[in-house]
Structure formats: structure tokens, C-alpha cells
Coordinates of C-alpha atoms in Angstrom, one line a residue:
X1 CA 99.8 114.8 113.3
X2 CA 102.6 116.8 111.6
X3 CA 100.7 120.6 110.8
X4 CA 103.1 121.2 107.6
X5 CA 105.2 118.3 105.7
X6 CA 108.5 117.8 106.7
X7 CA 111.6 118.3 104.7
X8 CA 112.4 115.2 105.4
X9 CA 110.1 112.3 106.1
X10 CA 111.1 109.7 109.0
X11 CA 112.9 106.9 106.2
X12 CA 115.1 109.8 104.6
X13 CA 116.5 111.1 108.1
X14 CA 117.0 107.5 109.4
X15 CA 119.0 106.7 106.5
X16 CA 121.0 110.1 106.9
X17 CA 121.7 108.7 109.8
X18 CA 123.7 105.5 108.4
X19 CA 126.6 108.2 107.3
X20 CA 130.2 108.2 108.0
X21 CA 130.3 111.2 109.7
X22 CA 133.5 111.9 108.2
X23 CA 133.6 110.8 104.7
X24 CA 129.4 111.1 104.5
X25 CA 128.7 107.9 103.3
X26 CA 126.1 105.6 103.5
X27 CA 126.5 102.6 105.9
X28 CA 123.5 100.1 105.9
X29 CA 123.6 98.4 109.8
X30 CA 122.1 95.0 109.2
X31 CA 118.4 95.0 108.9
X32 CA 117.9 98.5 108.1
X33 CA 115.0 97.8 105.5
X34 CA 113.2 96.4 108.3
X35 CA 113.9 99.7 110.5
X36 CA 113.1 101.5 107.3
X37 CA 109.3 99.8 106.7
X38 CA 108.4 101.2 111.0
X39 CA 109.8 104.8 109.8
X40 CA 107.2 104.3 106.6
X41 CA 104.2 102.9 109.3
X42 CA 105.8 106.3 111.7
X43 CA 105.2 108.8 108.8
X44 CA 101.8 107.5 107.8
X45 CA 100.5 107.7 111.6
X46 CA 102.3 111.2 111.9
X47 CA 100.5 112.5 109.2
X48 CA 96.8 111.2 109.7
X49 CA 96.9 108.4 106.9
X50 CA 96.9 105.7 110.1
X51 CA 95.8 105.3 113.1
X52 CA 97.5 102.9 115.6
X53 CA 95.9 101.1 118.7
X54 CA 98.9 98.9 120.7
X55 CA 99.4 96.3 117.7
X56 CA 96.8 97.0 115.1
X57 CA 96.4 100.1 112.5
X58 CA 93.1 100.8 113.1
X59 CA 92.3 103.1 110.6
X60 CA 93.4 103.7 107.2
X61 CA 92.9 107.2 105.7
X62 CA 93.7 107.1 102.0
X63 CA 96.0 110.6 101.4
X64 CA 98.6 111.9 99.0
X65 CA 101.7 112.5 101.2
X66 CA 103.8 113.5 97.9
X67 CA 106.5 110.7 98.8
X68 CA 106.5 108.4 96.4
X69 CA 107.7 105.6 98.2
X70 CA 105.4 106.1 101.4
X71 CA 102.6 106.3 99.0
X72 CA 102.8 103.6 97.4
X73 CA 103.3 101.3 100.3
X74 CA 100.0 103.4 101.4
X75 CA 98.1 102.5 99.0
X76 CA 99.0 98.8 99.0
X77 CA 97.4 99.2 102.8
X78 CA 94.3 100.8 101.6
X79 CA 94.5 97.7 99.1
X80 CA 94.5 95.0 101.4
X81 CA 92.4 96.1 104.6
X82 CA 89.7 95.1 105.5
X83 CA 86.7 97.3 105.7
X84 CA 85.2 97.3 109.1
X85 CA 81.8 97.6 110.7
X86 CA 81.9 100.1 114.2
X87 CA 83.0 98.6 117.6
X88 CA 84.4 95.7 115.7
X89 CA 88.1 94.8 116.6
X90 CA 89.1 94.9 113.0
X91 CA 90.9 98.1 110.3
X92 CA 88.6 100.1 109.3
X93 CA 89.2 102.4 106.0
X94 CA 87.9 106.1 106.1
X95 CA 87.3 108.6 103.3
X96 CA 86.0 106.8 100.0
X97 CA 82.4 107.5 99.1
X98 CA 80.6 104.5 98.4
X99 CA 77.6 103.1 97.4
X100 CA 77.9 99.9 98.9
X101 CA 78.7 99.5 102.9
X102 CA 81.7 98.2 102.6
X103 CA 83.1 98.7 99.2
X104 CA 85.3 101.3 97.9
X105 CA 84.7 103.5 95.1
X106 CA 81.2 104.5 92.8
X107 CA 78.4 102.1 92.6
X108 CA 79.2 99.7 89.6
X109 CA 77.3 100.2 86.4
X110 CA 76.5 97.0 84.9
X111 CA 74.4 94.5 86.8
X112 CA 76.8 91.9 86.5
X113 CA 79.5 94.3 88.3
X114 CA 77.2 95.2 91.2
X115 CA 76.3 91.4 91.8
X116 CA 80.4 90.9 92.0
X117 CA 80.7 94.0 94.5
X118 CA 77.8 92.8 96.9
X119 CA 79.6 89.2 96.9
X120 CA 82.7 90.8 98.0
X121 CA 81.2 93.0 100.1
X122 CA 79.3 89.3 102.1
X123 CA 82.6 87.5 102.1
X124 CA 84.8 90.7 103.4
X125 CA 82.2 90.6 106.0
X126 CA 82.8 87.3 107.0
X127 CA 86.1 87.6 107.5
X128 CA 86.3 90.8 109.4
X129 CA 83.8 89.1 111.7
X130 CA 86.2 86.4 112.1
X131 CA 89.5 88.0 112.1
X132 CA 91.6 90.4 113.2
X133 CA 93.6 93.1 111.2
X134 CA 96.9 92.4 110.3
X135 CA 99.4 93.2 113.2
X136 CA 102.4 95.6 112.6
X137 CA 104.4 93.1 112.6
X138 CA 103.3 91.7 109.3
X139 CA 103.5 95.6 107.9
X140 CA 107.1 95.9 108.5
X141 CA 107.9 92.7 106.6
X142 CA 106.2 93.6 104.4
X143 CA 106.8 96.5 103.9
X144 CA 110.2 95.8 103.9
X145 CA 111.2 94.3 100.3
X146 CA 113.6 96.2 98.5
X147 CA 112.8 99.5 101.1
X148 CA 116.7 100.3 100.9
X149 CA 117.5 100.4 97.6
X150 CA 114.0 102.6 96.5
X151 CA 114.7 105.3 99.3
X152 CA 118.3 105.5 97.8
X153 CA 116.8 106.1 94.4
X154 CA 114.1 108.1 95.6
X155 CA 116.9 110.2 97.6
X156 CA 119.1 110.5 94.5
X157 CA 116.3 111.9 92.0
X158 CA 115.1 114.3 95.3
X159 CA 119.1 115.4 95.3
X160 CA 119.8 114.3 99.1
X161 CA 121.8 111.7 98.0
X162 CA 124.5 111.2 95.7
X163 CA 125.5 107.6 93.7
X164 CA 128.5 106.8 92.9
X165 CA 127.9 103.4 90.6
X166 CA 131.4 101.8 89.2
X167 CA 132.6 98.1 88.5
X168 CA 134.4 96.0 90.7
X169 CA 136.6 94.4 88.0
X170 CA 135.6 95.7 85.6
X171 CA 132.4 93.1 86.1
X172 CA 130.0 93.1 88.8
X173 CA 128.1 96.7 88.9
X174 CA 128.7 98.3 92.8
X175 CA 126.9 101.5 94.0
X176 CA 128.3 103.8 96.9
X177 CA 126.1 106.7 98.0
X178 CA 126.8 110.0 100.0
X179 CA 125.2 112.8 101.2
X180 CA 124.9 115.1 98.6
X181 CA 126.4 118.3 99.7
X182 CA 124.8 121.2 97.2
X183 CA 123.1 124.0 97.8
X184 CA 119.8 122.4 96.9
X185 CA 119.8 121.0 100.2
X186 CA 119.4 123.2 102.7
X187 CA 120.4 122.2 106.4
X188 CA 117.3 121.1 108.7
X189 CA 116.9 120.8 112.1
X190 CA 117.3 117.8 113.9
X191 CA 113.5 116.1 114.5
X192 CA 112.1 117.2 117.7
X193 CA 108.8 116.7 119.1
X194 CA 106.9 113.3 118.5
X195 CA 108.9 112.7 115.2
X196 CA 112.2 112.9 117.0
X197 CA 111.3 110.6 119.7
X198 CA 110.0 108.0 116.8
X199 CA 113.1 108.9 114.7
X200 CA 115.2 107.6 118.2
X201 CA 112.9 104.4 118.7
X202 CA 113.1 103.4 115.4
X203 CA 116.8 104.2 114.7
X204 CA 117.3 101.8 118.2
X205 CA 116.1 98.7 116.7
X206 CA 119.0 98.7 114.4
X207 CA 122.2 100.4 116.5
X208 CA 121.8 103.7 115.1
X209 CA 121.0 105.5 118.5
X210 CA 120.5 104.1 121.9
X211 CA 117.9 102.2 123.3
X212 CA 114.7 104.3 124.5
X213 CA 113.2 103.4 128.0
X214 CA 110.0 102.8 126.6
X215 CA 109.8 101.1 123.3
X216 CA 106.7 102.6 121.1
X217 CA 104.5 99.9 119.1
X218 CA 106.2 100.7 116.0
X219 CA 109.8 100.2 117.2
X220 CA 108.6 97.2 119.6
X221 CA 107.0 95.3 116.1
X222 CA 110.4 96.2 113.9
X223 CA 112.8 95.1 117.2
X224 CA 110.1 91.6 117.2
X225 CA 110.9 91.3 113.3
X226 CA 114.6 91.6 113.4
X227 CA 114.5 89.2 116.5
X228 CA 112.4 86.6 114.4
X229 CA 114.9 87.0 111.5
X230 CA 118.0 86.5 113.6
X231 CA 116.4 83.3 115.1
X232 CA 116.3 82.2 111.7
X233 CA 119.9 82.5 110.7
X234 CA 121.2 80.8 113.7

């Protein structure tokens, strides 16, 4: 787990790392957003909002990272899992008082409400005793929708990237980005450590840096999504 927050999270430097190195532009490898969801699941574990066990996020701790697209996709995990009972194989999420085992949140007011949560909380525990959390394979697709375009945005409003948007034809709206080159952004370190060696799995999986000996879970599920995909296309 990362003491302090990075400058950087793990989706910002592996999409620094799509730049021309001479003209500092962006170049998107194919599959990138997919690359870009395990950097998402990398930063979350690095910073104690998940734990992972081979496949399987195990826990989920709901935090405030103060990325705004990392939170969000955190908080459509905490959303979705399943709340777990101990020494079953199943996610289990950590940190919300409750008043119900099992259900997030303050004990509802109205008896109608609390007759609603302790049916949910009988048919989540059904399912958790039948099935097994999602693996990271499903979390990278999908996690994956649109993850390009919103670390772009989020880049451009955090000034580490610049957009150059312009018509070709004077029609159809295109958008070129750079690395913004200002004073704002001061230089940084290369990752080292346990984020550097996720930063070189991850970035892997899409050509960006070469192959590691051993894959982590992270970078094995993106490499099994990009594999699926391309099995697709053919």
C-alpha cells in the first residue's frame, strides 16, 4: 500500500507512456482502455481500497482516493459486491457501519424499509453461498467503457494533458492530445517499487514495455481480455 498518494496514479503514467517521444503526443496502442481498467484495479489494490487473492478481489474497502475517475469505478465495485460471511470464498465489503449483517448503511426507519433490507439481505445470502465473486476478468471489461476518453478529460482539467480539438473538413470534430509542457507540472520520477513493476505488467499487455517473466493477476486478466477480444475479430 502506497504511504502518500502519488503524483500520478497508475492510468495517468500508462497513458504518458502512449507519447511520441519526440513530438509528445498521445498514441493509443490498440486495446489500451482495457490496459487502462488493470492500472484502475492496480491503484485501488495499491492503496488499500482492494484486496486481491489469484483471480478474485476479495475485499472491497470503500475510500476517497481523490481521482475522480478511480472513484467512481470504486464505487460502482462497492455497488455491486457481494457482502460476504467469513471463510466463505466470496468479496467481502469492509468499513460501512450497519445495522443489518449484510447490508450497507443506517438501519432503515420505516418498517416497510427495514422488511425490504432484511429481504435483500436473505437473497444476497443466497447467492454468496452459491457463487463466487466476480473474477478480474469481468472488472477490466468492465471497467473498460469509455476509460480512454475520461482519463484524457480528467488529464486535461488536472493540466497533464493538453487538447488540441479541430475539424477534419471542416465537419467531423477530431481531438489530438499532448503532454502539456507548463510549469504546473512538475517532472516525477519514474515508478519504482511495487507500482513500477505493475506499471511494466500492465503496460506489457498492450506493447508499451516488454513482457515481464512473471505475469501478476492483474496484467494476466487484462492480457486474457485482449486475447478474448482478438478471438473475436478474427
Amino acid at each position: 500500500m502506497d504511504a502518500l498518494p502519488p503524483l500520478m496514479t497508475l492510468p495517468e503514467e500508462l497513458l504518458l507512456l502512449c507519447a511520441d517521444p519526440r513530438t509528445e503526443r498521445l498514441k493509443l496502442p490498440p486495446y489500451v482502455h482495457h490496459a487502462l481498467a488493470g492500472a484502475v484495479l492496480a491503484e485501488l489494490e495499491l492503496r488499500g481500497a482492494i484486496t486481491i487473492s489469484d483471480n478474485w478481489i476479495t475485499t472491497v474497502q470503500p475510500l476517497t482516493l481523490g481521482e475522480p475517475v478511480a472513484d467512481r469505478l470504486l464505487g460502482a465495485l462497492v455497488l455491486d459486491v457481494q457482502l460476504g460471511r467469513p471463510g466463505a470464498k466470496q468479496t467481502r465489503l469492509l468499513g460501512l457501519d450497519t445495522n443489518y449483517a449484510g447490508v450497507s448503511g443506517p438501519s432503515p426507519e420505516r418498517p416497510f424499509a427495514r422488511r425490504v433490507a432484511r429481504a435483500r439481505v436473505n437473497m444476497r445470502a443466497v447467492v454468496a453461498a452459491e457463487a463466487p465473486p466476480r473474477q478480474l476478468t469481468h472488472w477490466v471489461r468492465l471497467f473498460s467503457h469509455n476509460l480512454d476518453t475520461h482519463y484524457r478529460e480528467s488529464m486535461e482539467a488536472r493540466g497533464l494533458l493538453t487538447a488540441h480539438r479541430h475539424r477534419v473538413l471542416g465537419l467531423v470534430p477530431w481531438t489530438t492530445w499532448t503532454i502539456a509542457s507548463r510549469p504546473s507540472v512538475p517532472a516525477h520520477p519514474r515508478p519504482f517499487g511495487p507500482r513500477g513493476l505493475y506499471l511494466d505488467a500492465i503496460a506489457a499487455t498492450v506493447g508499451l514495455a516488454r513482457p515481464a517473466a512473471h505475469a501478476d493477476p492483474i496484467a494476466a486478466a487484462v492480457s486474457a481480455v485482449i486475447e478474448s477480444d482478438k478471438r473475436r475479430r478474427d
